[in-house]
PDB file of C-alpha atoms in Angstrom:
ATOM      1  CA  GLU A 111       0.000   0.000   0.000  1.00  0.00           C
ATOM      2  CA  ALA A 112       1.400   3.336  -1.065  1.00  0.00           C
ATOM      3  CA  ASP A 113       1.698   5.859   1.735  1.00  0.00           C
ATOM      4  CA  ILE A 114       2.620   9.373   0.784  1.00  0.00           C
ATOM      5  CA  TYR A 115       1.184  12.364   2.533  1.00  0.00           C
ATOM      6  CA  GLN A 116       0.934  16.034   1.794  1.00  0.00           C
ATOM      7  CA  THR A 117      -0.126  18.831   4.116  1.00  0.00           C
ATOM      8  CA  PRO A 118      -1.920  21.108   3.959  1.00  0.00           C
ATOM      9  CA  ARG A 119      -4.432  19.974   1.331  1.00  0.00           C
ATOM     10  CA  TYR A 120      -5.633  23.518   0.756  1.00  0.00           C
ATOM     11  CA  LEU A 121      -3.937  26.804   1.601  1.00  0.00           C
ATOM     12  CA  VAL A 122      -5.030  30.386   1.015  1.00  0.00           C
ATOM     13  CA  ILE A 123      -2.486  33.016   1.982  1.00  0.00           C
ATOM     14  CA  GLY A 124      -1.601  36.621   1.306  1.00  0.00           C
ATOM     15  CA  THR A 125       1.200  37.909  -0.884  1.00  0.00           C
ATOM     16  CA  GLY A 126       4.620  38.028   0.718  1.00  0.00           C
ATOM     17  CA  LYS A 127       4.074  35.201   3.201  1.00  0.00           C
ATOM     18  CA  LYS A 128       6.580  32.417   3.640  1.00  0.00           C
ATOM     19  CA  ILE A 129       5.085  28.943   3.312  1.00  0.00           C
ATOM     20  CA  THR A 130       6.259  25.359   3.504  1.00  0.00           C
ATOM     21  CA  LEU A 131       4.411  22.512   1.837  1.00  0.00           C
ATOM     22  CA  GLU A 132       5.025  19.226   3.576  1.00  0.00           C
ATOM     23  CA  CYS A 133       5.515  15.849   1.903  1.00  0.00           C
ATOM     24  CA  SER A 134       6.299  12.573   3.641  1.00  0.00           C
ATOM     25  CA  GLN A 135       6.442   8.968   2.474  1.00  0.00           C
ATOM     26  CA  THR A 136       6.752   5.759   4.459  1.00  0.00           C
ATOM     27  CA  MET A 137       7.879   3.477   1.633  1.00  0.00           C
ATOM     28  CA  GLY A 138      11.598   4.093   2.026  1.00  0.00           C
ATOM     29  CA  HIS A 139      11.879   5.421  -1.523  1.00  0.00           C
ATOM     30  CA  ASP A 140      15.088   7.219  -2.419  1.00  0.00           C
ATOM     31  CA  LYS A 141      13.562   9.231  -5.277  1.00  0.00           C
ATOM     32  CA  MET A 142      11.150  12.061  -4.551  1.00  0.00           C
ATOM     33  CA  TYR A 143       9.625  14.716  -6.793  1.00  0.00           C
ATOM     34  CA  TRP A 144       7.613  17.936  -6.756  1.00  0.00           C
ATOM     35  CA  TYR A 145       5.322  18.813  -9.642  1.00  0.00           C
ATOM     36  CA  GLN A 146       3.271  21.922 -10.296  1.00  0.00           C
ATOM     37  CA  GLN A 147       0.034  21.620 -12.221  1.00  0.00           C
ATOM     38  CA  ASP A 148      -2.424  24.215 -13.434  1.00  0.00           C
ATOM     39  CA  PRO A 149      -5.912  23.053 -14.521  1.00  0.00           C
ATOM     40  CA  GLY A 150      -5.875  21.268 -17.862  1.00  0.00           C
ATOM     41  CA  MET A 151      -2.129  21.498 -18.145  1.00  0.00           C
ATOM     42  CA  GLU A 152       0.696  19.000 -17.868  1.00  0.00           C
ATOM     43  CA  LEU A 153       2.458  18.285 -14.618  1.00  0.00           C
ATOM     44  CA  HIS A 154       5.661  20.318 -14.582  1.00  0.00           C
ATOM     45  CA  LEU A 155       8.627  18.918 -12.676  1.00  0.00           C
ATOM     46  CA  ILE A 156       9.992  21.669 -10.416  1.00  0.00           C
ATOM     47  CA  HIS A 157      12.299  19.731  -8.063  1.00  0.00           C
ATOM     48  CA  TYR A 158      13.531  16.206  -7.550  1.00  0.00           C
ATOM     49  CA  SER A 159      15.813  14.322  -5.206  1.00  0.00           C
ATOM     50  CA  TYR A 160      17.696  11.072  -5.615  1.00  0.00           C
ATOM     51  CA  GLY A 161      18.371  10.672  -1.924  1.00  0.00           C
ATOM     52  CA  VAL A 162      19.335  12.386   1.306  1.00  0.00           C
ATOM     53  CA  ASN A 163      21.193  15.661   0.725  1.00  0.00           C
ATOM     54  CA  SER A 164      20.530  15.453  -3.014  1.00  0.00           C
ATOM     55  CA  THR A 165      18.229  17.998  -4.667  1.00  0.00           C
ATOM     56  CA  GLU A 166      17.943  19.143  -8.267  1.00  0.00           C
ATOM     57  CA  LYS A 167      15.842  21.682 -10.118  1.00  0.00           C
ATOM     58  CA  GLY A 168      13.390  20.375 -12.670  1.00  0.00           C
ATOM     59  CA  ASP A 169      12.358  21.627 -16.080  1.00  0.00           C
ATOM     60  CA  LEU A 170      10.111  24.410 -14.865  1.00  0.00           C
ATOM     61  CA  SER A 171      11.842  27.375 -13.302  1.00  0.00           C
ATOM     62  CA  SER A 172      10.537  27.822  -9.813  1.00  0.00           C
ATOM     63  CA  GLU A 173      11.220  30.298  -7.031  1.00  0.00           C
ATOM     64  CA  SER A 174      10.652  27.563  -4.488  1.00  0.00           C
ATOM     65  CA  THR A 175      13.365  25.629  -2.667  1.00  0.00           C
ATOM     66  CA  VAL A 176      13.452  22.094  -1.296  1.00  0.00           C
ATOM     67  CA  SER A 177      15.467  20.119   1.220  1.00  0.00           C
ATOM     68  CA  ARG A 178      16.062  16.408   1.801  1.00  0.00           C
ATOM     69  CA  ILE A 179      17.499  15.885   5.245  1.00  0.00           C
ATOM     70  CA  ARG A 180      15.643  12.626   5.844  1.00  0.00           C
ATOM     71  CA  THR A 181      14.685   9.939   3.335  1.00  0.00           C
ATOM     72  CA  GLU A 182      11.016  10.164   4.169  1.00  0.00           C
ATOM     73  CA  HIS A 183      10.625  13.944   4.137  1.00  0.00           C
ATOM     74  CA  PHE A 184      10.821  16.367   1.170  1.00  0.00           C
ATOM     75  CA  PRO A 185       9.379  19.792   2.057  1.00  0.00           C
ATOM     76  CA  LEU A 186       8.979  22.629  -0.444  1.00  0.00           C
ATOM     77  CA  THR A 187       9.351  26.255   0.676  1.00  0.00           C
ATOM     78  CA  LEU A 188       8.302  29.548  -0.880  1.00  0.00           C
ATOM     79  CA  GLU A 189      10.084  32.435   0.842  1.00  0.00           C
ATOM     80  CA  SER A 190       7.684  35.093  -0.428  1.00  0.00           C
ATOM     81  CA  ALA A 191       4.478  33.893  -2.032  1.00  0.00           C
ATOM     82  CA  ARG A 192       2.997  35.742  -4.999  1.00  0.00           C
ATOM     83  CA  PRO A 193      -0.288  35.333  -6.913  1.00  0.00           C
ATOM     84  CA  SER A 194       1.674  33.698  -9.761  1.00  0.00           C
ATOM     85  CA  HIS A 195       2.420  30.813  -7.360  1.00  0.00           C
ATOM     86  CA  THR A 196      -1.264  29.910  -7.255  1.00  0.00           C
ATOM     87  CA  SER A 197      -1.407  26.320  -8.466  1.00  0.00           C
ATOM     88  CA  GLN A 198      -1.653  22.701  -7.392  1.00  0.00           C
ATOM     89  CA  TYR A 199       1.526  21.139  -6.033  1.00  0.00           C
ATOM     90  CA  LEU A 200       1.942  17.365  -6.223  1.00  0.00           C
ATOM     91  CA  CYS A 201       4.595  15.371  -4.413  1.00  0.00           C
ATOM     92  CA  ALA A 202       5.625  11.875  -5.531  1.00  0.00           C
ATOM     93  CA  SER A 203       8.150   9.175  -4.734  1.00  0.00           C
ATOM     94  CA  SER A 204       9.513   6.093  -6.483  1.00  0.00           C
ATOM     95  CA  GLU A 205      12.049   3.300  -6.057  1.00  0.00           C
ATOM     96  CA  ASP A 206      13.988   4.570  -9.052  1.00  0.00           C
ATOM     97  CA  SER A 207      13.453   7.091 -11.814  1.00  0.00           C
ATOM     98  CA  TYR A 208      12.000   4.477 -14.199  1.00  0.00           C
ATOM     99  CA  ASN A 209       9.505   2.847 -11.867  1.00  0.00           C
ATOM    100  CA  GLU A 210       6.017   4.071 -11.233  1.00  0.00           C
ATOM    101  CA  GLN A 211       5.710   7.121  -9.043  1.00  0.00           C
ATOM    102  CA  PHE A 212       3.392   7.206  -6.060  1.00  0.00           C
ATOM    103  CA  PHE A 213       1.660  10.538  -5.661  1.00  0.00           C
ATOM    104  CA  GLY A 214       0.304  12.341  -2.660  1.00  0.00           C
ATOM    105  CA  PRO A 215      -3.137  13.976  -2.812  1.00  0.00           C
ATOM    106  CA  GLY A 216      -1.666  17.392  -3.631  1.00  0.00           C
ATOM    107  CA  THR A 217      -1.771  20.849  -2.069  1.00  0.00           C
ATOM    108  CA  ARG A 218      -3.921  23.466  -3.750  1.00  0.00           C
ATOM    109  CA  LEU A 219      -2.297  26.831  -3.066  1.00  0.00           C
ATOM    110  CA  THR A 220      -4.027  30.157  -3.591  1.00  0.00           C
ATOM    111  CA  VAL A 221      -2.063  33.369  -3.082  1.00  0.00           C
ATOM    112  CA  LEU A 222      -4.176  36.498  -2.841  1.00  0.00           C
TER     113      LEU A 222
ATOM    114  CA  ASP B 170       9.812  22.148 -24.340  1.00  0.00           C
ATOM    115  CA  GLN B 171       6.911  19.740 -24.071  1.00  0.00           C
ATOM    116  CA  GLN B 172       8.441  16.301 -24.565  1.00  0.00           C
ATOM    117  CA  VAL B 173       5.249  14.347 -23.909  1.00  0.00           C
ATOM    118  CA  LYS B 174       2.079  15.488 -25.638  1.00  0.00           C
ATOM    119  CA  GLN B 175      -1.537  14.518 -25.309  1.00  0.00           C
ATOM    120  CA  ASN B 176      -3.377  16.476 -27.946  1.00  0.00           C
ATOM    121  CA  SER B 177      -6.908  15.463 -27.025  1.00  0.00           C
ATOM    122  CA  PRO B 178      -8.032  17.251 -23.871  1.00  0.00           C
ATOM    123  CA  SER B 179     -11.225  15.212 -23.650  1.00  0.00           C
ATOM    124  CA  LEU B 180     -12.881  12.030 -24.877  1.00  0.00           C
ATOM    125  CA  SER B 181     -16.421  10.776 -24.381  1.00  0.00           C
ATOM    126  CA  VAL B 182     -17.463   7.168 -25.024  1.00  0.00           C
ATOM    127  CA  GLN B 183     -20.448   4.979 -24.319  1.00  0.00           C
ATOM    128  CA  GLU B 184     -20.256   2.307 -21.639  1.00  0.00           C
ATOM    129  CA  GLY B 185     -19.104  -1.007 -23.083  1.00  0.00           C
ATOM    130  CA  ARG B 186     -17.315   0.568 -26.047  1.00  0.00           C
ATOM    131  CA  ILE B 187     -13.570   0.985 -26.528  1.00  0.00           C
ATOM    132  CA  SER B 188     -11.731   4.081 -25.282  1.00  0.00           C
ATOM    133  CA  ILE B 189      -8.513   4.991 -27.082  1.00  0.00           C
ATOM    134  CA  LEU B 190      -6.260   7.632 -25.571  1.00  0.00           C
ATOM    135  CA  ASN B 191      -3.246   8.842 -27.498  1.00  0.00           C
ATOM    136  CA  CYS B 192       0.157  10.194 -26.562  1.00  0.00           C
ATOM    137  CA  ASP B 193       3.154  11.418 -28.561  1.00  0.00           C
ATOM    138  CA  TYR B 194       6.699  12.009 -27.399  1.00  0.00           C
ATOM    139  CA  THR B 195       9.658  13.790 -28.917  1.00  0.00           C
ATOM    140  CA  ASN B 196      12.668  12.435 -27.035  1.00  0.00           C
ATOM    141  CA  SER B 197      13.966   9.268 -28.704  1.00  0.00           C
ATOM    142  CA  MET B 198      15.957   8.492 -25.544  1.00  0.00           C
ATOM    143  CA  PHE B 199      12.781   7.686 -23.641  1.00  0.00           C
ATOM    144  CA  ASP B 200      12.603   3.938 -23.140  1.00  0.00           C
ATOM    145  CA  TYR B 201       9.895   3.459 -20.537  1.00  0.00           C
ATOM    146  CA  PHE B 202       6.391   4.852 -20.625  1.00  0.00           C
ATOM    147  CA  LEU B 203       3.646   4.962 -18.038  1.00  0.00           C
ATOM    148  CA  TRP B 204      -0.030   5.811 -17.886  1.00  0.00           C
ATOM    149  CA  TYR B 205      -1.597   7.306 -14.783  1.00  0.00           C
ATOM    150  CA  LYS B 206      -5.206   7.884 -13.854  1.00  0.00           C
ATOM    151  CA  LYS B 207      -6.352  10.850 -11.789  1.00  0.00           C
ATOM    152  CA  TYR B 208      -9.640  11.455 -10.016  1.00  0.00           C
ATOM    153  CA  PRO B 209     -10.612  14.946  -8.768  1.00  0.00           C
ATOM    154  CA  ALA B 210      -8.946  16.019  -5.510  1.00  0.00           C
ATOM    155  CA  GLU B 211      -6.547  13.055  -5.634  1.00  0.00           C
ATOM    156  CA  GLY B 212      -3.029  12.550  -6.916  1.00  0.00           C
ATOM    157  CA  PRO B 213      -2.413  10.470 -10.054  1.00  0.00           C
ATOM    158  CA  THR B 214      -2.232   6.699  -9.597  1.00  0.00           C
ATOM    159  CA  PHE B 215      -0.230   4.337 -11.765  1.00  0.00           C
ATOM    160  CA  LEU B 216      -2.228   2.338 -14.285  1.00  0.00           C
ATOM    161  CA  ILE B 217       0.027   0.518 -16.740  1.00  0.00           C
ATOM    162  CA  SER B 218       3.476   0.812 -18.272  1.00  0.00           C
ATOM    163  CA  ILE B 219       5.466  -0.372 -21.260  1.00  0.00           C
ATOM    164  CA  SER B 220       9.142  -0.764 -21.992  1.00  0.00           C
ATOM    165  CA  SER B 221      10.541   0.236 -25.363  1.00  0.00           C
ATOM    166  CA  ILE B 222      11.578  -3.370 -26.010  1.00  0.00           C
ATOM    167  CA  LYS B 223       7.886  -4.246 -26.317  1.00  0.00           C
ATOM    168  CA  ASP B 224       5.149  -2.941 -28.566  1.00  0.00           C
ATOM    169  CA  LYS B 225       2.223  -4.061 -26.433  1.00  0.00           C
ATOM    170  CA  ASN B 226       1.433  -4.608 -22.782  1.00  0.00           C
ATOM    171  CA  GLU B 227      -1.896  -5.836 -21.507  1.00  0.00           C
ATOM    172  CA  ASP B 228      -3.427  -5.805 -18.029  1.00  0.00           C
ATOM    173  CA  GLY B 229      -7.043  -6.814 -17.858  1.00  0.00           C
ATOM    174  CA  ARG B 230      -9.175  -4.270 -19.680  1.00  0.00           C
ATOM    175  CA  PHE B 231      -6.173  -2.000 -20.272  1.00  0.00           C
ATOM    176  CA  THR B 232      -3.697  -2.359 -23.123  1.00  0.00           C
ATOM    177  CA  VAL B 233      -0.915   0.010 -24.053  1.00  0.00           C
ATOM    178  CA  PHE B 234       0.565   0.001 -27.550  1.00  0.00           C
ATOM    179  CA  LEU B 235       3.919   1.549 -28.446  1.00  0.00           C
ATOM    180  CA  ASN B 236       5.016   2.597 -31.927  1.00  0.00           C
ATOM    181  CA  LYS B 237       8.645   3.652 -31.548  1.00  0.00           C
ATOM    182  CA  SER B 238       9.134   4.734 -35.131  1.00  0.00           C
ATOM    183  CA  ALA B 239       6.210   7.143 -34.822  1.00  0.00           C
ATOM    184  CA  LYS B 240       7.070   8.060 -31.202  1.00  0.00           C
ATOM    185  CA  HIS B 241       3.470   7.326 -30.355  1.00  0.00           C
ATOM    186  CA  LEU B 242       1.684   5.304 -27.730  1.00  0.00           C
ATOM    187  CA  SER B 243      -1.938   4.645 -27.022  1.00  0.00           C
ATOM    188  CA  LEU B 244      -4.009   3.296 -24.169  1.00  0.00           C
ATOM    189  CA  HIS B 245      -6.996   1.110 -24.995  1.00  0.00           C
ATOM    190  CA  ILE B 246      -9.717   0.427 -22.459  1.00  0.00           C
ATOM    191  CA  VAL B 247     -12.115  -2.363 -23.378  1.00  0.00           C
ATOM    192  CA  PRO B 248     -14.875  -2.452 -22.341  1.00  0.00           C
ATOM    193  CA  SER B 249     -15.122   1.050 -20.927  1.00  0.00           C
ATOM    194  CA  GLN B 250     -16.981   1.468 -17.643  1.00  0.00           C
ATOM    195  CA  PRO B 251     -18.407   4.592 -15.963  1.00  0.00           C
ATOM    196  CA  GLY B 252     -15.834   4.153 -13.174  1.00  0.00           C
ATOM    197  CA  ASP B 253     -13.105   4.702 -15.761  1.00  0.00           C
ATOM    198  CA  SER B 254     -14.160   8.359 -16.021  1.00  0.00           C
ATOM    199  CA  ALA B 255     -11.055  10.283 -14.948  1.00  0.00           C
ATOM    200  CA  VAL B 256      -8.115  12.211 -16.355  1.00  0.00           C
ATOM    201  CA  TYR B 257      -5.428  10.006 -17.905  1.00  0.00           C
ATOM    202  CA  PHE B 258      -1.805  11.117 -18.072  1.00  0.00           C
ATOM    203  CA  CYS B 259       0.928   9.709 -20.253  1.00  0.00           C
ATOM    204  CA  ALA B 260       4.446   9.967 -18.793  1.00  0.00           C
ATOM    205  CA  ALA B 261       8.076   9.191 -19.529  1.00  0.00           C
ATOM    206  CA  HIS B 262      11.083   9.871 -17.317  1.00  0.00           C
ATOM    207  CA  MET B 263       9.480  12.502 -15.074  1.00  0.00           C
ATOM    208  CA  ARG B 264       7.742  14.234 -18.019  1.00  0.00           C
ATOM    209  CA  PHE B 265       3.976  14.221 -18.152  1.00  0.00           C
ATOM    210  CA  GLY B 266       1.457  15.120 -20.818  1.00  0.00           C
ATOM    211  CA  ALA B 267      -1.422  17.516 -20.183  1.00  0.00           C
ATOM    212  CA  GLY B 268      -3.881  14.661 -19.708  1.00  0.00           C
ATOM    213  CA  THR B 269      -7.050  13.525 -21.436  1.00  0.00           C
ATOM    214  CA  ARG B 270     -10.337  13.698 -19.566  1.00  0.00           C
ATOM    215  CA  LEU B 271     -12.272  10.507 -20.292  1.00  0.00           C
ATOM    216  CA  THR B 272     -16.016  10.428 -19.713  1.00  0.00           C
ATOM    217  CA  VAL B 273     -17.773   7.083 -19.991  1.00  0.00           C
ATOM    218  CA  LYS B 274     -21.523   7.490 -20.311  1.00  0.00           C
ATOM    219  CA  PRO B 275     -23.844   4.801 -18.937  1.00  0.00           C
TER     220      PRO B 275
END
């Protein structure tokens, strides 16, 4: 059974606030990913990690940052949120980069 | 640079008929392809995959076909059921298409 969690599920905040989106998985996967998705659009890879202390930027330029201090935890931080950051953020993990990814339920972020 | 493309944003079929969802890719280095299914307010879930050494993979009602020379793959669902109504994403190496919303009418 896949267990990957994201909190919060929904977040509405004002411009300029610092936020952290949490993602945790209990499957012991080394690979973790963050995607950004707008309605009707493809999932854009914004960050990924191949293991502890490893983080890389994805295809889509993002002002967010990530950290990977523990295998199970891959939080995403926005230092100063803007309305252009309004989107859905999906976290995923996998055994390796070719295997299926297991996704969390997503965080829908709205920045006013 | 959109390396995985799903050009049909939506598809509607009658229950019991075949659903065919299409996907094109541009990167010839891709050698493993996956299909995911997504319901509203949930993350995508893995459905079926295919390696580039095969041209077909079947799992129950779901079959994926791969045409490497055309850089094209398709997902066939037979017979389609109302519970199959969801958004379907094609993916390869961390790149996802925009999805196709399938509606199966009773």
